[in-house]
């Protein structure tokens, strides 16, 4: 007599065989094998999940678990590198052009440009439209994390080497395998097996400012574009900079991120490039990374000195310029106590209203000659170079911030030893570096090796023509710590507000990139006077 366990097992197997037989008949009727059925199931469930996300903002099933159940056999995926790029004659000619730095335009659409540096474009990189569509769907489902700093704003996935989805895995195998060997041949660089591979998504106002990609071992940078029907008006271009005196200067070549195009170039001391701001409400998607090899000697950048000078003799009447409230001893004591506790303070309505309005009107006029200030790896804004040619009211305002009497006011407001009359210890007059700047969409400053000074300073900044400035436009001053690079303080542009910030050697600041939202304002630009004061023992 069979026991209970045997009967239960027999019944279970009977049900499984019946279900299997039924499924087999259905597949025969549809003229579909098991692999095709699995792929169809995966595609339809993925489509359903995306539709549910658009309508409800969520779905009932976890996509990862669906993918585990709806496996796709990678060996059946038809996605290969364009055959024309693997032809020996083409590879020989391309290798010669790349290594000899010669420009070339080929029948298959590939091209090499050499200005400002050697860069290769491979259109229609993958020759299967079906593969591209499925890859795009998997990319759209990736989790991406916001990346935000002085240099960039965009979203990025984790390294794709850890992902197991079928079409991403297939592309990964192509890049890590056949394309790596192809790249070794074309570039004649002894590349290693190390390859980075990320997905990056840029949406409205996202950007990646000027940089050279130099990092230990990086030899070839590549970008594979997955944004269909992208137009020039959407922004998001790959911009290449020329160099002047070993520093980037201007954008002289740009590429639109066209669907299924792959671009690569050698990482070098002159490979300065950027992703221009995305201006449209579309997502610029790409897969990018680096091939690694023997490290090159790092670039040596010119050292910039901050030129401090002694304050000018008094030529400005403080009472005509500064709000009398801030000249009263009682007010100064109160402000000094607050500043000594926090090392920063903002003084609203600092200048006399009439004087402030006069300066605003003069700075907004066409009589000001602004000069571009770079290089783009450090800054991009406009400044007044020759103050003597400026309207008298502007020149007088500039002189105010660099005058001896103003240093005494700052000493009384902050408790810092900037003026001999503020203490009986016989200290020397502080030194000052001042500039008047103009900020427009596309302008910024970046942190760099010399951003962190070897001494403590007092920063003083006051903005003009910035009514109701919105922080979403950028343009704010961010103070960060040296090691963590975390934001310690943010100062937004405010009309007639003097921002005083005391920073040590471990602190620096940058002006956040001003994005295209500023163009929606009645005036997309503003000006400021920014002064740095250094105590002298």
Coordinates of C-alpha atoms in Angstrom, one line a residue:
X1 CA 0.0 0.0 0.0
X2 CA 1.4 3.4 -0.9
X3 CA 1.8 5.8 2.0
X4 CA 0.3 9.3 2.2
X5 CA 3.5 11.0 1.1
X6 CA 3.6 8.8 -2.1
X7 CA 0.0 9.6 -2.9
X8 CA 0.6 13.4 -2.4
X9 CA 3.7 13.3 -4.6
X10 CA 1.9 11.4 -7.3
X11 CA -1.0 13.9 -7.3
X12 CA 1.4 16.8 -7.5
X13 CA 3.3 15.3 -10.5
X14 CA 0.1 14.6 -12.3
X15 CA -1.0 18.3 -12.0
X16 CA 2.5 19.5 -13.1
X17 CA 2.4 17.2 -16.2
X18 CA -1.1 18.3 -17.1
X19 CA -0.1 22.0 -16.8
X20 CA 3.0 21.4 -18.8
X21 CA 1.1 19.6 -21.5
X22 CA -1.5 22.4 -21.7
X23 CA 1.2 25.1 -21.9
X24 CA 3.0 23.1 -24.6
X25 CA -0.2 22.9 -26.7
X26 CA -0.7 26.7 -26.4
X27 CA 2.8 27.3 -27.6
X28 CA 2.4 25.0 -30.5
X29 CA -0.8 26.8 -31.5
X30 CA 1.0 30.1 -31.4
X31 CA 4.0 28.6 -33.3
X32 CA 6.3 29.9 -30.5
X33 CA 9.1 28.2 -28.6
X34 CA 9.8 28.5 -24.9
X35 CA 12.5 31.2 -25.3
X36 CA 10.3 33.3 -27.4
X37 CA 7.4 32.9 -24.9
X38 CA 9.7 34.0 -22.1
X39 CA 10.8 37.2 -24.0
X40 CA 7.2 38.0 -24.9
X41 CA 6.1 37.6 -21.3
X42 CA 9.0 39.8 -20.1
X43 CA 8.3 42.6 -22.7
X44 CA 4.5 42.7 -22.0
X45 CA 4.9 42.7 -18.3
X46 CA 7.5 45.5 -18.5
X47 CA 5.2 47.5 -20.7
X48 CA 2.4 47.0 -18.2
X49 CA 4.5 48.1 -15.3
X50 CA 5.6 51.3 -17.1
X51 CA 2.0 52.0 -18.0
X52 CA 1.0 51.5 -14.4
X53 CA 3.7 53.9 -13.3
X54 CA 2.5 56.6 -15.6
X55 CA -1.1 56.3 -14.4
X56 CA -0.7 55.5 -10.8
X57 CA 2.9 56.4 -10.0
X58 CA 3.4 52.9 -8.7
X59 CA 2.9 49.2 -9.6
X60 CA 1.8 46.1 -7.8
X61 CA 4.6 43.9 -8.8
X62 CA 8.4 44.3 -8.2
X63 CA 10.1 44.4 -11.6
X64 CA 13.1 42.6 -10.3
X65 CA 11.1 39.6 -9.4
X66 CA 9.3 39.7 -12.8
X67 CA 12.7 39.7 -14.5
X68 CA 13.8 36.7 -12.5
X69 CA 10.7 34.8 -13.6
X70 CA 10.9 36.0 -17.2
X71 CA 14.4 35.2 -18.1
X72 CA 15.8 36.0 -21.6
X73 CA 18.5 33.8 -23.0
X74 CA 21.4 36.2 -23.8
X75 CA 22.6 33.9 -26.6
X76 CA 19.4 34.6 -28.6
X77 CA 19.7 38.4 -28.4
X78 CA 20.5 39.9 -31.7
X79 CA 22.6 43.0 -30.9
X80 CA 26.0 43.3 -32.5
X81 CA 28.5 46.1 -33.3
X82 CA 28.0 47.5 -36.8
X83 CA 29.6 45.1 -39.2
X84 CA 31.2 47.9 -41.2
X85 CA 33.3 48.9 -38.1
X86 CA 34.8 45.5 -37.9
X87 CA 36.0 45.3 -41.5
X88 CA 39.8 45.1 -41.6
X89 CA 40.3 47.8 -44.2
X90 CA 38.2 50.3 -42.3
X91 CA 40.0 49.4 -39.0
X92 CA 43.4 49.9 -40.7
X93 CA 42.5 53.3 -42.0
X94 CA 40.8 54.4 -38.8
X95 CA 43.8 53.3 -36.8
X96 CA 46.1 55.3 -39.0
X97 CA 43.9 58.4 -38.7
X98 CA 43.6 58.1 -34.9
X99 CA 47.2 57.5 -34.2
X100 CA 48.6 60.0 -36.7
X101 CA 45.9 62.6 -35.7
X102 CA 44.5 62.9 -39.2
X103 CA 40.9 63.8 -39.9
X104 CA 38.8 61.3 -41.7
X105 CA 35.2 60.9 -43.0
X106 CA 34.2 57.3 -44.0
X107 CA 31.5 55.8 -46.2
X108 CA 29.9 54.1 -43.2
X109 CA 29.3 57.5 -41.5
X110 CA 32.2 57.3 -39.1
X111 CA 34.5 60.3 -38.7
X112 CA 37.5 61.5 -36.9
X113 CA 38.1 65.2 -36.0
X114 CA 41.3 66.6 -34.6
X115 CA 40.3 70.0 -33.5
X116 CA 40.6 70.7 -30.6
X117 CA 41.7 67.1 -30.0
X118 CA 41.3 63.8 -31.6
X119 CA 37.7 62.5 -31.3
X120 CA 36.0 59.6 -33.1
X121 CA 32.2 59.4 -33.9
X122 CA 30.6 56.0 -34.7
X123 CA 27.0 56.4 -35.9
X124 CA 24.6 53.4 -35.8
X125 CA 27.0 51.7 -33.4
X126 CA 24.6 48.8 -32.8
X127 CA 22.9 47.5 -36.0
X128 CA 19.8 46.0 -34.5
X129 CA 16.8 48.3 -34.0
X130 CA 14.9 45.7 -32.0
X131 CA 17.9 45.4 -29.6
X132 CA 18.1 49.2 -29.2
X133 CA 14.4 49.4 -28.3
X134 CA 14.7 46.7 -25.7
X135 CA 17.9 48.2 -24.3
X136 CA 16.2 51.6 -24.0
X137 CA 13.3 50.0 -22.0
X138 CA 15.8 48.5 -19.6
X139 CA 17.7 51.8 -19.3
X140 CA 14.5 53.6 -18.5
X141 CA 13.8 51.2 -15.6
X142 CA 17.2 51.8 -13.9
X143 CA 17.4 53.5 -10.6
X144 CA 19.5 56.7 -10.9
X145 CA 20.8 58.9 -8.2
X146 CA 21.1 62.7 -8.3
X147 CA 24.7 63.9 -8.6
X148 CA 25.1 67.6 -7.5
X149 CA 28.2 69.6 -7.0
X150 CA 29.9 72.8 -8.2
X151 CA 30.8 71.0 -11.4
X152 CA 27.7 69.1 -12.3
X153 CA 24.0 68.4 -11.9
X154 CA 22.6 65.2 -13.4
X155 CA 21.4 61.6 -12.4
X156 CA 23.6 58.5 -12.7
X157 CA 23.2 54.8 -12.1
X158 CA 25.5 52.5 -10.3
X159 CA 28.2 50.8 -12.3
X160 CA 26.4 48.7 -14.9
X161 CA 28.8 45.8 -14.3
X162 CA 26.6 44.7 -11.5
X163 CA 23.3 44.6 -13.5
X164 CA 22.0 41.3 -14.8
X165 CA 19.1 42.4 -17.1
X166 CA 19.5 40.7 -20.5
X167 CA 20.0 43.7 -22.9
X168 CA 22.2 45.7 -20.5
X169 CA 24.2 42.5 -19.9
X170 CA 24.5 41.9 -23.6
X171 CA 25.8 45.5 -24.2
X172 CA 28.2 45.1 -21.3
X173 CA 29.6 41.9 -22.8
X174 CA 30.1 43.7 -26.1
X175 CA 31.9 46.7 -24.5
X176 CA 34.0 44.6 -22.2
X177 CA 34.8 42.0 -24.9
X178 CA 34.8 42.7 -28.6
X179 CA 34.8 46.5 -28.4
X180 CA 37.7 46.5 -25.8
X181 CA 39.8 44.5 -28.2
X182 CA 38.7 46.7 -31.1
X183 CA 39.7 49.8 -29.1
X184 CA 43.1 48.4 -28.3
X185 CA 43.7 48.0 -32.1
X186 CA 42.4 51.4 -33.1
X187 CA 44.2 53.5 -30.4
X188 CA 47.4 51.4 -30.2
X189 CA 47.2 51.8 -26.4
X190 CA 47.9 48.8 -24.1
X191 CA 44.5 48.9 -22.4
X192 CA 43.8 46.7 -19.4
X193 CA 40.6 44.7 -18.8
X194 CA 39.3 47.5 -16.5
X195 CA 36.3 49.3 -18.0
X196 CA 33.8 51.6 -16.3
X197 CA 30.2 51.7 -17.5
X198 CA 27.4 54.0 -16.2
X199 CA 24.1 55.3 -17.3
X200 CA 23.7 59.1 -17.1
X201 CA 20.4 61.0 -17.4
X202 CA 20.2 64.7 -17.9
X203 CA 16.9 66.6 -17.7
X204 CA 15.9 70.2 -17.7
X205 CA 18.8 72.5 -16.5
X206 CA 21.2 69.5 -15.9
X207 CA 24.8 70.1 -16.9
X208 CA 28.4 68.9 -16.6
X209 CA 30.9 71.8 -16.8
X210 CA 34.3 72.0 -18.3
X211 CA 36.7 69.2 -17.2
X212 CA 39.4 66.9 -18.7
X213 CA 38.5 63.5 -17.3
X214 CA 42.1 63.0 -16.1
X215 CA 42.2 60.4 -13.3
X216 CA 44.6 57.6 -12.5
X217 CA 44.7 55.1 -15.4
X218 CA 41.9 56.6 -17.5
X219 CA 43.0 56.5 -21.2
X220 CA 39.9 56.4 -23.4
X221 CA 36.5 58.1 -22.6
X222 CA 33.4 56.9 -24.5
X223 CA 29.8 58.0 -24.6
X224 CA 27.0 56.0 -26.2
X225 CA 23.8 58.0 -26.8
X226 CA 20.4 56.6 -26.2
X227 CA 18.1 59.7 -26.8
X228 CA 15.9 59.3 -29.8
X229 CA 14.9 62.3 -31.9
X230 CA 17.2 64.7 -30.1
X231 CA 17.4 68.2 -31.5
X232 CA 20.0 70.9 -31.2
X233 CA 17.5 73.2 -29.4
X234 CA 17.3 70.8 -26.5
X235 CA 20.9 71.5 -25.5
X236 CA 22.9 68.7 -23.9
X237 CA 25.7 68.9 -26.5
X238 CA 29.1 67.4 -26.0
X239 CA 31.3 70.5 -26.2
X240 CA 35.0 70.4 -26.8
X241 CA 37.3 73.2 -25.8
X242 CA 40.5 74.4 -27.4
X243 CA 43.5 75.3 -25.2
X244 CA 45.5 78.5 -24.8
X245 CA 48.6 78.5 -22.7
X246 CA 47.7 75.0 -21.4
X247 CA 44.3 76.1 -20.2
X248 CA 40.9 75.6 -21.8
X249 CA 39.6 78.6 -23.7
X250 CA 36.5 78.3 -26.0
X251 CA 34.2 75.7 -27.3
X252 CA 35.1 75.1 -31.0
X253 CA 33.5 71.7 -31.7
X254 CA 30.1 70.4 -30.5
X255 CA 28.2 67.1 -31.0
X256 CA 24.5 66.6 -30.7
X257 CA 23.7 63.4 -28.6
X258 CA 22.2 61.5 -31.6
X259 CA 20.5 58.1 -31.0
X260 CA 22.8 55.1 -31.3
X261 CA 25.9 57.2 -31.8
X262 CA 29.1 56.3 -29.9
X263 CA 31.8 58.9 -29.4
X264 CA 35.3 58.2 -27.9
X265 CA 38.5 60.2 -27.4
X266 CA 41.8 59.8 -25.6
X267 CA 41.9 61.3 -22.1
X268 CA 44.8 63.7 -22.1
X269 CA 45.9 67.1 -20.5
X270 CA 44.0 68.9 -23.3
X271 CA 40.8 66.8 -23.5
X272 CA 38.7 69.5 -22.0
X273 CA 35.0 69.0 -22.6
X274 CA 31.5 69.6 -21.1
X275 CA 27.9 68.6 -21.4
X276 CA 26.0 71.8 -22.1
X277 CA 22.9 72.5 -20.1
X278 CA 19.7 70.7 -21.2
X279 CA 17.2 73.3 -22.3
X280 CA 14.2 71.2 -23.2
X281 CA 11.9 69.0 -21.2
X282 CA 13.4 65.8 -22.5
X283 CA 15.7 63.3 -21.0
X284 CA 19.2 63.0 -22.4
X285 CA 20.3 59.4 -21.8
X286 CA 23.7 57.9 -22.4
X287 CA 25.9 55.1 -21.3
X288 CA 29.5 56.3 -20.7
X289 CA 32.7 55.3 -19.0
X290 CA 36.4 54.8 -19.5
X291 CA 38.9 52.3 -20.7
X292 CA 42.0 52.1 -18.6
X293 CA 45.7 51.7 -19.3
X294 CA 49.1 53.0 -18.2
X295 CA 48.7 56.4 -16.6
X296 CA 50.0 59.5 -18.3
X297 CA 51.8 62.3 -16.5
X298 CA 49.2 64.6 -15.0
X299 CA 48.8 68.1 -16.3
X300 CA 50.5 70.9 -14.4
X301 CA 48.2 73.9 -14.2
X302 CA 49.4 77.5 -13.8
X303 CA 49.3 78.8 -10.3
X304 CA 47.1 81.8 -9.8
X305 CA 47.9 84.3 -7.1
X306 CA 45.3 86.3 -5.3
X307 CA 46.7 89.8 -5.4
X308 CA 46.0 91.6 -2.2
X309 CA 46.8 95.3 -1.9
X310 CA 46.7 98.0 0.8
X311 CA 43.4 99.8 1.2
X312 CA 43.1 103.1 -0.5
X313 CA 43.1 106.4 1.4
X314 CA 39.7 107.7 2.3
X315 CA 38.0 109.4 -0.6
X316 CA 34.4 108.4 0.3
X317 CA 32.1 109.8 2.9
X318 CA 30.7 106.7 4.8
X319 CA 27.7 108.7 6.0
X320 CA 26.6 109.2 2.4
X321 CA 26.9 105.5 1.6
X322 CA 26.2 103.3 4.6
X323 CA 22.9 103.0 6.3
X324 CA 23.3 105.0 9.5
X325 CA 22.0 102.2 11.6
X326 CA 25.2 100.2 10.9
X327 CA 27.4 103.1 12.0
X328 CA 25.9 103.3 15.5
X329 CA 28.1 101.8 18.2
X330 CA 25.2 100.0 19.9
X331 CA 24.2 98.3 16.7
X332 CA 27.8 97.4 15.9
X333 CA 28.2 95.7 19.3
X334 CA 25.1 93.7 18.8
X335 CA 26.2 92.6 15.3
X336 CA 29.7 91.8 16.4
X337 CA 28.4 89.5 19.1
X338 CA 26.2 87.6 16.6
X339 CA 29.1 87.4 14.1
X340 CA 31.5 86.0 16.7
X341 CA 29.1 83.2 17.5
X342 CA 28.5 82.1 13.9
X343 CA 31.3 83.6 11.8
X344 CA 28.7 84.9 9.3
X345 CA 25.9 87.5 9.1
X346 CA 23.8 89.2 6.5
X347 CA 23.1 93.0 6.9
X348 CA 20.0 94.0 5.0
X349 CA 19.6 97.5 3.5
X350 CA 23.3 98.1 4.0
X351 CA 23.7 100.9 1.6
X352 CA 21.7 104.1 1.6
X353 CA 18.7 103.5 -0.7
X354 CA 19.4 106.3 -3.1
X355 CA 23.0 105.4 -3.6
X356 CA 22.2 101.7 -4.0
X357 CA 19.6 102.6 -6.7
X358 CA 22.1 104.8 -8.5
X359 CA 24.7 102.0 -8.6
X360 CA 22.0 99.5 -9.8
X361 CA 21.0 101.8 -12.7
X362 CA 24.6 102.4 -13.7
X363 CA 25.5 98.7 -13.7
X364 CA 22.5 97.8 -15.8
X365 CA 23.3 100.5 -18.4
X366 CA 25.1 99.9 -21.7
X367 CA 28.0 102.2 -20.5
X368 CA 29.7 99.4 -18.6
X369 CA 32.5 97.5 -20.3
X370 CA 32.5 93.9 -19.0
X371 CA 35.4 91.6 -19.7
X372 CA 35.1 87.8 -19.7
X373 CA 36.9 86.0 -16.9
X374 CA 38.1 82.4 -17.2
X375 CA 39.4 79.7 -17.6
X376 CA 36.2 77.6 -17.7
X377 CA 37.8 74.9 -15.5
X378 CA 37.7 77.5 -12.7
X379 CA 35.2 80.2 -13.5
X380 CA 33.0 81.9 -16.1
X381 CA 31.7 85.4 -15.5
X382 CA 32.3 89.0 -16.5
X383 CA 34.1 91.6 -14.5
X384 CA 35.1 95.3 -14.7
X385 CA 38.8 95.6 -15.3
X386 CA 39.4 99.3 -15.6
X387 CA 37.4 101.1 -12.8
X388 CA 38.6 104.5 -14.0
X389 CA 36.5 104.2 -17.1
X390 CA 33.3 103.4 -15.2
X391 CA 30.5 105.8 -14.3
X392 CA 31.5 107.8 -11.2
X393 CA 28.9 106.3 -8.9
X394 CA 30.3 102.7 -9.7
X395 CA 33.9 103.8 -9.2
X396 CA 32.9 105.4 -5.9
X397 CA 31.1 102.3 -4.7
X398 CA 34.2 100.2 -5.6
X399 CA 36.4 102.6 -3.7
X400 CA 34.2 102.4 -0.6
X401 CA 34.8 98.6 -0.2
X402 CA 38.6 99.2 -0.6
X403 CA 38.9 102.2 1.7
X404 CA 40.6 102.4 5.1
X405 CA 37.5 103.8 6.8
X406 CA 35.4 100.8 5.5
X407 CA 37.9 98.4 7.1
X408 CA 37.4 100.1 10.4
X409 CA 33.6 99.7 10.0
X410 CA 34.1 96.0 9.2
X411 CA 36.4 95.6 12.2
X412 CA 33.7 97.1 14.5
X413 CA 31.1 94.8 12.9
X414 CA 33.0 91.6 13.1
X415 CA 35.7 91.9 15.8
X416 CA 38.4 91.1 13.4
X417 CA 41.7 93.0 13.4
X418 CA 41.4 94.8 10.1
X419 CA 42.3 98.3 11.1
X420 CA 44.9 99.7 13.6
X421 CA 42.3 101.9 15.3
X422 CA 40.2 98.9 16.3
X423 CA 42.7 97.7 19.0
X424 CA 45.7 99.0 21.0
X425 CA 47.9 96.0 20.0
X426 CA 49.6 97.9 17.2
X427 CA 48.3 95.7 14.4
X428 CA 48.8 96.6 10.7
X429 CA 46.1 97.6 8.2
X430 CA 44.5 94.6 6.5
X431 CA 44.9 93.9 2.8
X432 CA 42.1 93.7 0.3
X433 CA 41.2 92.1 -3.0
X434 CA 38.0 93.5 -4.6
X435 CA 36.2 93.0 -7.9
X436 CA 32.9 93.9 -9.5
X437 CA 31.3 91.0 -11.4
X438 CA 28.3 90.4 -13.6
X439 CA 26.4 87.1 -13.5
X440 CA 24.3 85.7 -16.4
X441 CA 22.8 82.3 -17.4
X442 CA 25.8 80.0 -18.0
X443 CA 28.1 81.7 -15.5
X444 CA 29.7 80.0 -12.5
X445 CA 32.8 79.5 -10.4
X446 CA 34.3 76.1 -9.6
X447 CA 36.4 74.7 -6.7
X448 CA 40.0 73.9 -7.7
X449 CA 43.3 73.2 -6.1
X450 CA 43.9 76.8 -5.1
X451 CA 40.4 77.5 -3.9
X452 CA 41.5 76.7 -0.3
X453 CA 43.9 79.5 0.8
X454 CA 46.7 79.2 3.2
X455 CA 45.2 81.8 5.5
X456 CA 41.9 82.9 7.0
X457 CA 40.0 85.7 5.3
X458 CA 36.8 87.8 5.6
X459 CA 34.5 87.6 2.6
X460 CA 32.2 90.5 1.9
X461 CA 29.7 90.5 -0.9
X462 CA 26.8 92.7 -1.9
X463 CA 24.5 92.1 -5.0
X464 CA 22.8 94.6 -7.3
X465 CA 19.8 94.2 -9.6
X466 CA 18.6 90.9 -8.2
X467 CA 15.1 91.5 -6.9
X468 CA 13.3 88.3 -5.8
X469 CA 16.1 86.0 -7.2
X470 CA 15.0 82.4 -7.1
X471 CA 17.4 79.8 -5.7
X472 CA 16.3 77.4 -8.5
X473 CA 18.1 79.6 -10.9
X474 CA 21.5 79.0 -9.2
X475 CA 23.8 81.9 -8.7
X476 CA 24.0 81.4 -4.9
X477 CA 27.4 81.3 -3.1
X478 CA 28.1 77.9 -1.5
X479 CA 30.7 77.5 1.3
X480 CA 32.1 74.0 1.7
X481 CA 34.5 72.2 3.9
X482 CA 37.8 71.0 2.4
X483 CA 37.7 67.3 3.1
X484 CA 34.0 66.4 3.0
X485 CA 33.1 69.1 0.4
X486 CA 29.8 69.3 2.2
X487 CA 27.9 72.6 2.2
X488 CA 28.4 74.6 5.4
X489 CA 26.6 77.8 4.3
X490 CA 24.6 79.1 1.4
X491 CA 24.2 82.8 0.6
X492 CA 21.5 83.7 -1.9
X493 CA 21.6 86.8 -4.0
X494 CA 19.6 89.5 -2.2
X495 CA 19.2 93.2 -3.0
X496 CA 21.3 95.5 -0.9
X497 CA 22.3 92.8 1.6
X498 CA 25.9 92.7 2.8
X499 CA 27.0 89.1 3.4
X500 CA 30.0 88.8 5.7
X501 CA 31.6 85.3 6.1
X502 CA 34.8 84.5 7.9
X503 CA 36.5 81.4 6.4
X504 CA 39.5 79.4 7.5
X505 CA 42.1 77.5 5.5
X506 CA 39.7 74.5 5.5
X507 CA 36.9 76.4 3.8
X508 CA 36.2 77.7 0.2
X509 CA 33.3 78.9 -1.8
X510 CA 31.9 78.6 -5.3
X511 CA 29.0 80.3 -7.2
X512 CA 26.5 77.7 -8.4
X513 CA 26.0 77.5 -12.2
X514 CA 23.2 79.9 -13.3
X515 CA 20.8 77.9 -15.4
X516 CA 18.3 78.8 -18.1
X517 CA 15.5 79.4 -15.6
X518 CA 17.0 82.8 -15.1
X519 CA 15.9 83.7 -18.6
X520 CA 12.3 83.6 -17.5
X521 CA 13.0 86.6 -15.2
X522 CA 12.5 90.2 -16.2
X523 CA 16.2 90.6 -15.9
X524 CA 18.3 87.3 -16.2
X525 CA 21.5 88.9 -14.9
X526 CA 22.7 90.6 -11.7
X527 CA 26.0 92.2 -10.5
X528 CA 27.9 92.1 -7.3
X529 CA 30.9 93.5 -5.5
X530 CA 33.0 90.9 -3.8
X531 CA 35.9 91.7 -1.5
X532 CA 38.3 89.5 0.4
X533 CA 40.1 90.9 3.4
X534 CA 43.2 89.4 5.0
X535 CA 44.5 90.4 8.4
X536 CA 48.1 91.3 8.8
X537 CA 50.0 90.6 12.0

